[in-house]
Structure formats: structure tokens, C-alpha cells
Coordinates of C-alpha atoms and ligand atoms in Angstrom, one line a residue:
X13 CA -47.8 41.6 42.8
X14 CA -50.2 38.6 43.7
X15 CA -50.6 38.2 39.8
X16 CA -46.7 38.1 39.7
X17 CA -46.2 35.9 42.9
X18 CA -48.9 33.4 41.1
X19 CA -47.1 33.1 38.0
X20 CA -43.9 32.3 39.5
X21 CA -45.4 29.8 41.8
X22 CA -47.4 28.5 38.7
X23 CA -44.2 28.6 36.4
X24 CA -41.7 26.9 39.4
X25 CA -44.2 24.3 39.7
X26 CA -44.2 23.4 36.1
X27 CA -40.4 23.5 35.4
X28 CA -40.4 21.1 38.5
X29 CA -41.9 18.9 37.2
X30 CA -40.7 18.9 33.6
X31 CA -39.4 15.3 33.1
X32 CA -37.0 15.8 30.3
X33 CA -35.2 18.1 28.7
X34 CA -38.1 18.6 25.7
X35 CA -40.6 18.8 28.2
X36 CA -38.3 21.7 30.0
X37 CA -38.2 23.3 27.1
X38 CA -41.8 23.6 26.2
X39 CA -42.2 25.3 29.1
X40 CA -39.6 27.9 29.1
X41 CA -40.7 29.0 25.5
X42 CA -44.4 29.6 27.5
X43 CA -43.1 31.4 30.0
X44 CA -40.2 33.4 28.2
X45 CA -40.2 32.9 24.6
X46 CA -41.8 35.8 22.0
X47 CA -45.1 34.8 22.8
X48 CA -44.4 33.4 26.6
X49 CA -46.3 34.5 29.8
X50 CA -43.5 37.0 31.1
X51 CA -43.0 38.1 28.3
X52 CA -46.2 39.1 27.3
X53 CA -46.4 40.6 30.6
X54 CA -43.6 42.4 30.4
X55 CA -44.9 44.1 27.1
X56 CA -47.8 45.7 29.8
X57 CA -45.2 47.8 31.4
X58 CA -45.0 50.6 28.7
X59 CA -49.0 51.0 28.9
X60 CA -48.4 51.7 33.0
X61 CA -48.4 55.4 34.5
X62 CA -44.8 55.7 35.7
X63 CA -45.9 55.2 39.5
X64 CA -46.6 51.8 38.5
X65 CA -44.1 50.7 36.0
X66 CA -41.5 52.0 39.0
X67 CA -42.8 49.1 41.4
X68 CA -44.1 46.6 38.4
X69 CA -40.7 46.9 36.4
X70 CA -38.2 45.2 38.7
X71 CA -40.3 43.1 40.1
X72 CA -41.1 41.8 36.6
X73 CA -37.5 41.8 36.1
X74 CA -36.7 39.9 39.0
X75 CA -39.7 36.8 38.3
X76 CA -37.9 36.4 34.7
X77 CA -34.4 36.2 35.9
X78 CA -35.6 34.2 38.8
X79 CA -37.3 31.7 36.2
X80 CA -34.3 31.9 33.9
X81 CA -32.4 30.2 36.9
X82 CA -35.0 27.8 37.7
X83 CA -35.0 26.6 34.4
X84 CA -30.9 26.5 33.9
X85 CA -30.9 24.7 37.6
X86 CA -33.4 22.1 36.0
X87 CA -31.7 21.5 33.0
X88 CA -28.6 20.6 34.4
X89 CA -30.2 18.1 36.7
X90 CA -31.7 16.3 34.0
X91 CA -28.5 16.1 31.7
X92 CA -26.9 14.6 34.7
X93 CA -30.1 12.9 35.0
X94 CA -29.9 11.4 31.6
X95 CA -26.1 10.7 31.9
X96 CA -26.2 8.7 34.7
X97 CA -29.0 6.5 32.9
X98 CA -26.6 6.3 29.9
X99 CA -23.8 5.3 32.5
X100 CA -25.5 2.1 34.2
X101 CA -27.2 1.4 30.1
X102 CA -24.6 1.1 28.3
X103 CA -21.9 -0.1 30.6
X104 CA -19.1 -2.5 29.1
X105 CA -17.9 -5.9 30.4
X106 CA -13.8 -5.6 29.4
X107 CA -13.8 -9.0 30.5
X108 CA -15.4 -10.6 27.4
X109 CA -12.8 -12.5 25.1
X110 CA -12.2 -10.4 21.7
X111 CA -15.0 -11.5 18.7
X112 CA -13.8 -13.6 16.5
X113 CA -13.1 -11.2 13.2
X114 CA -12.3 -11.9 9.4
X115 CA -8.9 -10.6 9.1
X116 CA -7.2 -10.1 5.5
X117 CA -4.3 -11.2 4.4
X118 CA -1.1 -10.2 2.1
X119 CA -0.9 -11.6 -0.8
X120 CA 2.8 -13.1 -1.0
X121 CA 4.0 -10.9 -4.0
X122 CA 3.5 -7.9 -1.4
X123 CA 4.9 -9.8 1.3
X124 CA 7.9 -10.8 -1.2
X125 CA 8.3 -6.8 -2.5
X126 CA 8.7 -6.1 1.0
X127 CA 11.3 -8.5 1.7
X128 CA 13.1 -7.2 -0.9
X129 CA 12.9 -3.9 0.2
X130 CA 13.9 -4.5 3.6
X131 CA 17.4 -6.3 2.1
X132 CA 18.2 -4.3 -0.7
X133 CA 17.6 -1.1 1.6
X134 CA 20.0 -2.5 3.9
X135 CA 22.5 -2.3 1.0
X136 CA 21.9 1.0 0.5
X137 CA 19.6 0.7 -2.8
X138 CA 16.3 3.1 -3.1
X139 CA 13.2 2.2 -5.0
X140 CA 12.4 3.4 -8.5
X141 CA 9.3 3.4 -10.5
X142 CA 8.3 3.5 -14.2
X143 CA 5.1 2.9 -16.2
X144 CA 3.2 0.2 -17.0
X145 CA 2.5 1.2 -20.4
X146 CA 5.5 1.9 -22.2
X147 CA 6.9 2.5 -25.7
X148 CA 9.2 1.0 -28.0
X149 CA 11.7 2.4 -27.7
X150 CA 11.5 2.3 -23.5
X151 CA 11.0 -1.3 -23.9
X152 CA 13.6 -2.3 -26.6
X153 CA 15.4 -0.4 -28.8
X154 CA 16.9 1.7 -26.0
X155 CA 17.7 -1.8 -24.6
X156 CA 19.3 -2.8 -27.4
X157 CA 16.9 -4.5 -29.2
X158 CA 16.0 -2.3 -32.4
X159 CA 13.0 -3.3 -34.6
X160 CA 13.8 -6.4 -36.0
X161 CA 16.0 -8.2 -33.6
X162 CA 15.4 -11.3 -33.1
X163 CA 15.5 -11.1 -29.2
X164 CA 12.3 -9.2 -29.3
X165 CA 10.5 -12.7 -30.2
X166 CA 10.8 -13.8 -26.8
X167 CA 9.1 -11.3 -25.2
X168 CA 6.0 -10.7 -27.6
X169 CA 3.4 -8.8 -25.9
X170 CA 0.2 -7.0 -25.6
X171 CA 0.1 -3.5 -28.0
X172 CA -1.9 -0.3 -28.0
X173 CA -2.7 2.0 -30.6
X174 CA -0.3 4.1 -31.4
X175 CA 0.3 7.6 -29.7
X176 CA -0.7 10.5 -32.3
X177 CA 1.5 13.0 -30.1
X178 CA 4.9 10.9 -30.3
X179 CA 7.2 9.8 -33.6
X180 CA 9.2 6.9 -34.6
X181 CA 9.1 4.4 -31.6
X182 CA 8.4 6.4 -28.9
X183 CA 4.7 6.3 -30.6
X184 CA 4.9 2.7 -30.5
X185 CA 2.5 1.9 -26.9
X186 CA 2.6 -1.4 -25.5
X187 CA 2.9 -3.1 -22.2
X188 CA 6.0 -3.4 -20.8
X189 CA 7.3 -6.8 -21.1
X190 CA 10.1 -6.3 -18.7
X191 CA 11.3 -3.6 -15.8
X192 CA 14.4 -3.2 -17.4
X193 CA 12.7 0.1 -19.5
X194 CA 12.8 1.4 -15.8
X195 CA 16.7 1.7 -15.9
X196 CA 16.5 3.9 -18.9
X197 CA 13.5 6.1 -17.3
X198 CA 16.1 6.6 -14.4
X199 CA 19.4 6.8 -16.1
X200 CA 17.7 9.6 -18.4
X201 CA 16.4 11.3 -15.2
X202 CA 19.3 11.8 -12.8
X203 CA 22.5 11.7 -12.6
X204 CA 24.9 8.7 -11.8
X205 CA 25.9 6.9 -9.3
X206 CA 22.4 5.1 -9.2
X207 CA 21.7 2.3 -6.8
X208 CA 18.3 2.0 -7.4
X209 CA 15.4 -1.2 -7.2
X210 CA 12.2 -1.0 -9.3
X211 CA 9.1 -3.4 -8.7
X212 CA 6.1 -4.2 -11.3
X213 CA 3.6 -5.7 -13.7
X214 CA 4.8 -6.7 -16.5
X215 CA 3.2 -8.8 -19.1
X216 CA 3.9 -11.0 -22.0
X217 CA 1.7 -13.2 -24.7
X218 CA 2.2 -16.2 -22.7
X219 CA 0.7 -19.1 -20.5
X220 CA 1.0 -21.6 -18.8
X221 CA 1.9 -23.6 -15.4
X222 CA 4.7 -21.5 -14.6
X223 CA 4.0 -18.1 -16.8
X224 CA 0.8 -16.2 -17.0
X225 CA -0.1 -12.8 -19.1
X226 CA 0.7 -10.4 -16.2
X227 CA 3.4 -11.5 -13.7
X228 CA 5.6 -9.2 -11.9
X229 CA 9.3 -8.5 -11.9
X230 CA 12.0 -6.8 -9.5
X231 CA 14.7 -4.6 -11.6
X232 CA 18.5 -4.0 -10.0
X233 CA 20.7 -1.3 -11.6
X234 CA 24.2 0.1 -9.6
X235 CA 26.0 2.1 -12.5
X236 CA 29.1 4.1 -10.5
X237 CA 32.5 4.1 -11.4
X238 CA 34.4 0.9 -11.6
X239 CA 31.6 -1.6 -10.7
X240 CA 32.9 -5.0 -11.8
X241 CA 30.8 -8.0 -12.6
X242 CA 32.7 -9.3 -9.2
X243 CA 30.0 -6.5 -7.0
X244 CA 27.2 -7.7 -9.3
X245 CA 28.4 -11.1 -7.7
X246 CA 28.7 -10.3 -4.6
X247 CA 25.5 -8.4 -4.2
X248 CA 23.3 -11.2 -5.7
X249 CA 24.9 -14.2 -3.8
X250 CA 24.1 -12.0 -0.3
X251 CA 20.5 -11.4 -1.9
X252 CA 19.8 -15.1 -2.7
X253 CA 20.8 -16.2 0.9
X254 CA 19.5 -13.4 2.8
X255 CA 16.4 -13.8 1.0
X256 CA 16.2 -17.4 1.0
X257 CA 17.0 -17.6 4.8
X258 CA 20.2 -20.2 3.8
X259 CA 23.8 -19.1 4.6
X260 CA 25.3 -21.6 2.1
X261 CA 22.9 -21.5 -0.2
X262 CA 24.6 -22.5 -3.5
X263 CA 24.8 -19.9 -6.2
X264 CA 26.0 -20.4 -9.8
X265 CA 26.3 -17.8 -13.1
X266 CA 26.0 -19.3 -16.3
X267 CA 26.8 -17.3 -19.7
X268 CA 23.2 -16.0 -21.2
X269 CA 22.5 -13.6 -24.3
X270 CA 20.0 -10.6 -23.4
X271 CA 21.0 -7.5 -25.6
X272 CA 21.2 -4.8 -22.9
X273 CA 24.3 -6.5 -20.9
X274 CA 27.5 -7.6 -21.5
X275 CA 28.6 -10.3 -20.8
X276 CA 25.1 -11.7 -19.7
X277 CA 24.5 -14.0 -17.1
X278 CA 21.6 -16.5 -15.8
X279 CA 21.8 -17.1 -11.9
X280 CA 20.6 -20.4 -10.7
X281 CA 20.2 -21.5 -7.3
X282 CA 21.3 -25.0 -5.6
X283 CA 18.5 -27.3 -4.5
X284 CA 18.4 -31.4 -4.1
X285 CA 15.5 -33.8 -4.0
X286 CA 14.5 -34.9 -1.0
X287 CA 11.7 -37.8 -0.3
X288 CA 8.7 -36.8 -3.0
X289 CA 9.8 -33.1 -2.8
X290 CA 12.9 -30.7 -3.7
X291 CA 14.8 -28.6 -0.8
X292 CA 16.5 -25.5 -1.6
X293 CA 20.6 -25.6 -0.5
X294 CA 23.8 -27.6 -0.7
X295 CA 23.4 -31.2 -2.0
X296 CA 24.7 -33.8 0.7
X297 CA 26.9 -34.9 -1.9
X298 CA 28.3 -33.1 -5.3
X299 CA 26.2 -35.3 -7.8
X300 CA 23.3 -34.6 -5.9
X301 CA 23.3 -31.0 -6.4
X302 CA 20.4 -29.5 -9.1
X303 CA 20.1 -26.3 -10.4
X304 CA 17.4 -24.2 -11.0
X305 CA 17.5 -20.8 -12.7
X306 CA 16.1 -17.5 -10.9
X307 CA 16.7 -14.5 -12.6
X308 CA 18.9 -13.0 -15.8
X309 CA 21.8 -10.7 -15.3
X310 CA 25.2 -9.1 -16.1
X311 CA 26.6 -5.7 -17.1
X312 CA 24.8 -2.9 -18.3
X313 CA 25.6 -2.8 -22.3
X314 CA 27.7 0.2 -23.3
X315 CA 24.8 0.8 -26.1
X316 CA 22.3 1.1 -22.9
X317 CA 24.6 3.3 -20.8
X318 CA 25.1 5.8 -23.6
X319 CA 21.2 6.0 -24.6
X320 CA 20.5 6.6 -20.8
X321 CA 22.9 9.6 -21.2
X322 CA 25.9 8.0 -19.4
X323 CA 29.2 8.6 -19.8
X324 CA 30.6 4.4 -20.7
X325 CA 34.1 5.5 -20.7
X326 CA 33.8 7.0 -16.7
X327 CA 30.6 4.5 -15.5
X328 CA 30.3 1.1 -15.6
X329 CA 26.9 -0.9 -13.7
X330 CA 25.2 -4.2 -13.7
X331 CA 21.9 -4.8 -13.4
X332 CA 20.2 -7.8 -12.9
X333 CA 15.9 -8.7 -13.3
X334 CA 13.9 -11.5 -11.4
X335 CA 10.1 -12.5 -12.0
X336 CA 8.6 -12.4 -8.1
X337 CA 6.4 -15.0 -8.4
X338 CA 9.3 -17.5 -9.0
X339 CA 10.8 -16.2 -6.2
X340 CA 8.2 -16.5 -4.1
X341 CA 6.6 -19.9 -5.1
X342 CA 10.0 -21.0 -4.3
X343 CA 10.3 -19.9 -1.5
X344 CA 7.1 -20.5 -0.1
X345 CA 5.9 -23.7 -1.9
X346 CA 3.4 -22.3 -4.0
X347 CA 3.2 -24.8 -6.7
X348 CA 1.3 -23.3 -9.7
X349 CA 1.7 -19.7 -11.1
X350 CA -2.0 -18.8 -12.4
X351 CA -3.4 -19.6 -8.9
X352 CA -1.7 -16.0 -7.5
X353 CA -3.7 -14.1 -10.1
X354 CA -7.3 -16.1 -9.0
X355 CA -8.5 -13.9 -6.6
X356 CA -9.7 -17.6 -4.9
X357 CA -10.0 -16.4 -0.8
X358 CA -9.1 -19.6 0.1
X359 CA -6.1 -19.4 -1.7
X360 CA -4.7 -16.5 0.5
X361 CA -6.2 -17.7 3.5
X362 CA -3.7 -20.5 3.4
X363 CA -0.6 -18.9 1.5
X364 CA -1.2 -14.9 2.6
X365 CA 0.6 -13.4 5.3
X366 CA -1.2 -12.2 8.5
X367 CA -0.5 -8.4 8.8
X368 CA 0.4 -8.4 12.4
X369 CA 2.6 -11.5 12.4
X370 CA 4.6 -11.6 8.8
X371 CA 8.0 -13.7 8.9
X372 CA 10.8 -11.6 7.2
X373 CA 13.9 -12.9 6.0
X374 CA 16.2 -9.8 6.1
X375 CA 15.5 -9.2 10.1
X376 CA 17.7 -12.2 10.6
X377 CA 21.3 -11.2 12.2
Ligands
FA5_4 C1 14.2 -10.4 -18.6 O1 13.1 -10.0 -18.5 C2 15.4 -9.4 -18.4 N1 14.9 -8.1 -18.5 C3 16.1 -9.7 -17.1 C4 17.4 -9.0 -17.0 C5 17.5 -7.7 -16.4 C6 18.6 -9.6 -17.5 C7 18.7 -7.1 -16.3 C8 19.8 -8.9 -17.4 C9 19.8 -7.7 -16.8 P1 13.6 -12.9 -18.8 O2 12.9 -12.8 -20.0 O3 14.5 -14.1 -18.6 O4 14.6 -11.7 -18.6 O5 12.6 -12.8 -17.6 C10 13.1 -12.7 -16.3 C11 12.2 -13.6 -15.3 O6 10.8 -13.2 -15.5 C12 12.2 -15.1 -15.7 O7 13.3 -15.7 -15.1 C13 10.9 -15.5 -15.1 O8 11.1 -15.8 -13.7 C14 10.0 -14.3 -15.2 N2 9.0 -14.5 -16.3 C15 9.2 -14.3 -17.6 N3 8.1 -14.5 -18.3 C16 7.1 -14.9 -17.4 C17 5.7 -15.2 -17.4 N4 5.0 -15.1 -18.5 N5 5.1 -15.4 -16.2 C18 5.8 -15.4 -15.1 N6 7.1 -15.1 -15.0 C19 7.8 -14.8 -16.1

């Protein structure tokens, strides 16, 4: 019994004064791990004559529960311990102003394709993709403009090697040199009515101030029954001034040739000079009014409808297809194309959109 009394006094004293949780630890795997003081004590009991083990055995018993406690009583001082140090370290000041931080920026052809979004959801349009790398057929002849056609010289492009899998001119792989392939994809894929917008790259052999290899384009297709050139109209002239943020902006159609639509339009919007610069809107007087083309239009060529698998004698649609980047230099000022594609930081800095504060057209009334 002393033997037991001094081990417990021994062991109390050192748990007592174990400073940290490692230090606590030490000294419970010396008094009760494999190898620990009780433990090994313990083991004596089966060498005792039963007499002895009767007295020895609880009161062994009893010191290794006791210590058990000690040691859970000590260990949750010191984690409170050790929180309350934590506490008073690493306490915050909420007072501090906020770090200045590099935000990013959206590049205006995002901010654009989400304007666009916003207004042609509005109108009850949903948004369609296809692929940048498309074929031939896709690209032209489905459009209208079989090998050969003289139409295809204005949109020359970049070409792939062919695909062994596919014939004819679906084998023919290129990129896309318009989103109008995208109104075949869909028209082939589901079933009219369609009211569908499609953003992408697409990319042509050219360059220059106001054209670059890669630009992007929005795609508009409404096939349903009777749809008149006077909704393809309508729709673009509350487009253009929704978009554009001007009420009166001036809109005017002009005849054009593109093989998928008949009859073809070019849509120009009204601007005037003003001092060194140009201002979107209605001249103050008739001669002063200018006109500059946006996008190409008109409705959707029988040939097209029927190669999309729809019926031209019950379906009619127009479709119209603007480059973004005009768009969006006009609206924002941006005077050169290539800059958009530079990756210059600076660039964006000053014509990107700040993520938390982006101005959006189609929110107004
Ligand atoms: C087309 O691409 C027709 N698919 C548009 C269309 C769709 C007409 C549906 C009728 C019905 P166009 O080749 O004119 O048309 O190009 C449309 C616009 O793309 C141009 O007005 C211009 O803004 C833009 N664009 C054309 N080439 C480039 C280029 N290299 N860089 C930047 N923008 C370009």
C-alpha cells in the first residue's frame, strides 16, 4: 500500500506539473502505457497468493483509474490553456480599412455576350451552341453556298486536314467562318418553332484595323409559322436601342446578297459627327445623319430551311448575324480591333468591366 500511495503521489505530482499537452503525454505513457509504472505493476498481481491479490487488486485498480482522471482533468486545463493564448494572439482589429487588392476585370466581349443575353432572353430567345471546327458543308453548302460559289471568296479561312471518317464535304474540316453553321446544327436537332441565340469564335484569313483572324459573332434564328421580314424588323430595331441605351436610335435596312436568306438585308445604325468625334443617334438635322453598318440579315433561304429538315411550305424565319467586337467598340469607344485580342493588362484595366459594378443596358425600364 505505501508502494502504491508513493506512486500516486509521485505520478500526481508529475502530471501537475506537465506544461503542455506533449509533456502530459510523456508522462501518462510512463505511468500507463505497455511498458508504464501501473502497468507493470499491475502485471505483479497474477504472481500474488490470492490473500494478497484480494487487497492489491482494487487498490491497483483504483490508483490507475484515479491517474486516468488526473491526467484527463490536466489535459483539459491545458487545451483551454492553450486556447486562451490563441485567443489574446491572434486577435483581429475589424476596424482596419480593407487591403487594397488586384481585382480582374471582364473583358467587354463577355460583358457584351451578357448584354445580349439579358435582352434577347427578355424576348423569349434561348442560347445555342455549335463547334468551332466545322465542315463544309456546316459552313457553306448547307448555307447555300456549294463548292464553287463565288460568295465563299469572302469568307476564305483557315482549313484542317481532312476527316478520314466522313465523305464528300462533311470531311472537308475548317474553322468556322461564320455562326450561321449553328442554325443548321439546331434546325437538324429539334423541332421548330426555334427562337434561339448562338455566341462564338469565328475566324477568317483576314487583318487589319477593324478585322482580325479570330473575332466573334452573335447568330439570331426565329423560324415559326408566318414570321415576316416585318418581326425580323421589329425585333432588331428593339435590339439596336435596347442595346445601345438610345430610344430613337435610328435604324435603316438596305438590300444585301448573302446566299442563306432571302431577300437579304444590311442593318446600319444612325450616328452624326460631333466636335473631333462621332455620336451614336438622330442627326440634329436630316443631312447630318451618317450611317454605319452593324450586322447582315434577312430571311432564312428556302434552300436552308429544307437542308435543316424544315418544312418551307408551313415555316418561315429570319435570322440575322453581328461580329461583337463591332458592337462593342461602338458602343464603348474602343477604337482598334487587334487591341481586344492583346492580352495587354492595361488594356482591360481601362476598358474591362469591374465584376461587382458592370453597367447593363437591358436593366433599363
Ligand atoms: C456573315 O457572317 C453572315 N453570316 C451574317 C448573316 C447571318 C447574314 C444571318 C444574314 C443572316 P458578314 O460576312 O458580313 O456576314 O459578317 C458579319 C459581321 O462580322 C460583319 O459585319 C463584321 O462586323 C464581322 N466581321 C467579319 N469579318 C470580320 C473580321 N475579320 N474581324 C472582325 N469582325 C469581322
Amino acid at each position: 500500500m505505501t508502494d502504491i500511495n508513493t506512486l500516486k503521489n509521485e505520478i500526481s505530482a508529475q502530471v501537475s506539473a506537465s506544461a503542455d499537452l506533449q509533456a502530459l503525454e510523456e508522462v501518462r505513457v510512463s505511468a500507463l502505457g505497455k511498458k508504464g509504472r501501473v502497468t507493470e505493476l499491475m502485471k505483479t498481481l497474477g504472481d500474488m497468493d490470492p490473500e494478497q491479490r484480494k487487497t492489491q487488486g482494487p487498490a491497483l485498480n483504483a490508483l490507475k483509474d484515479e491517474i486516468a482522471a488526473l491526467i484527463e482533468k490536466q489535459e483539459k486545463a491545458l487545451k483551454k490553456q492553450a486556447l486562451d493564448q490563441r485567443l489574446v494572439n491572434e486577435r483581429m482589429d475589424v476596424t482596419l480599412s480593407v487591403r487594397p487588392e488586384r481585382k480582374g476585370k471582364i473583358h467587354p466581349i463577355s460583358q457584351t455576350m451578357e448584354e445580349l443575353v439579358t435582352i434577347f432572353g427578355a424576348m423569349g430567345y434561348s442560347v445555342a451552341e455549335g463547334p468551332d471546327i466545322e465542315d463544309d458543308w456546316h459552313n457553306f453548302t448547307a448555307l447555300n453556298f456549294p463548292p464553287g460559289h463565288p460568295a465563299r471568296e469572302m469568307q476564305d479561312t483557315f482549313f484542317l486536314p481532312d476527316d478520314p471518317e466522313q465523305n464528300g464535304e462533311h470531311a472537308k474540316k475548317l474553322l468556322r467562318t461564320h455562326t450561321s453553321s449553328v442554325q443548321i446544327r439546331h434546325m437538324k436537332a429539334n423541332k421548330p418553332p426555334f427562337k434561339i441565340i448562338c455566341f462564338g469564335r469565328t475566324y477568317r484569313s483576314d487583318y487589319d484595323m477593324t478585322h482580325t483572324p479570330m473575332f466573334h459573332q452573335m447568330e439570331c434564328l426565329h423560324v415559326a409559322k408566318g414570321i415576316t421580314m416585318g418581326h425580323l424588323k421589329g425585333c432588331l430595331t428593339d435590339f439596336v436601342q435596347g442595346f445601345f441605351g438610345i430610344d430613337d436610335l435610328p435604324v435603316r435596312f438596305r438590300p444585301s446578297f448573302f446566299p442563306f436568306v432571302e431577300p437579304g438585308a444590311e442593318v446600319d445604325i444612325g450616328y452624326f459627327k460631333k466636335g473631333d468625334g462621332i455620336q451614336l443617334g438622330k442627326a440634329p438635322t436630316p443631312e447630318d445623319q451618317r450611317w454605319m453598318e452593324i450586322l447582315g440579315a434577312g430571311m432564312v433561304h428556302k434552300n436552308v430551311l429544307i437542308n435543316g429538315g424544315v418544312d418551307p411550305e408551313e415555316y418561315q424565319g429570319f435570322a440575322f448575324g453581328m461580329g461583337l467586337e463591332r458592337a462593342t467598340m461602338l458602343k464603348y469607344g474602343i477604337p482598334d480591333l487587334r487591341t481586344f485580342f492583346e492580352s495587354d493588362t492595361r488594356w482591360l484595366n481601362h476598358y474591362g468591366f469591374d465584376p461587382l459594378e458592370r453597367p447593363n443596358s437591358a436593366t433599363r425600364g
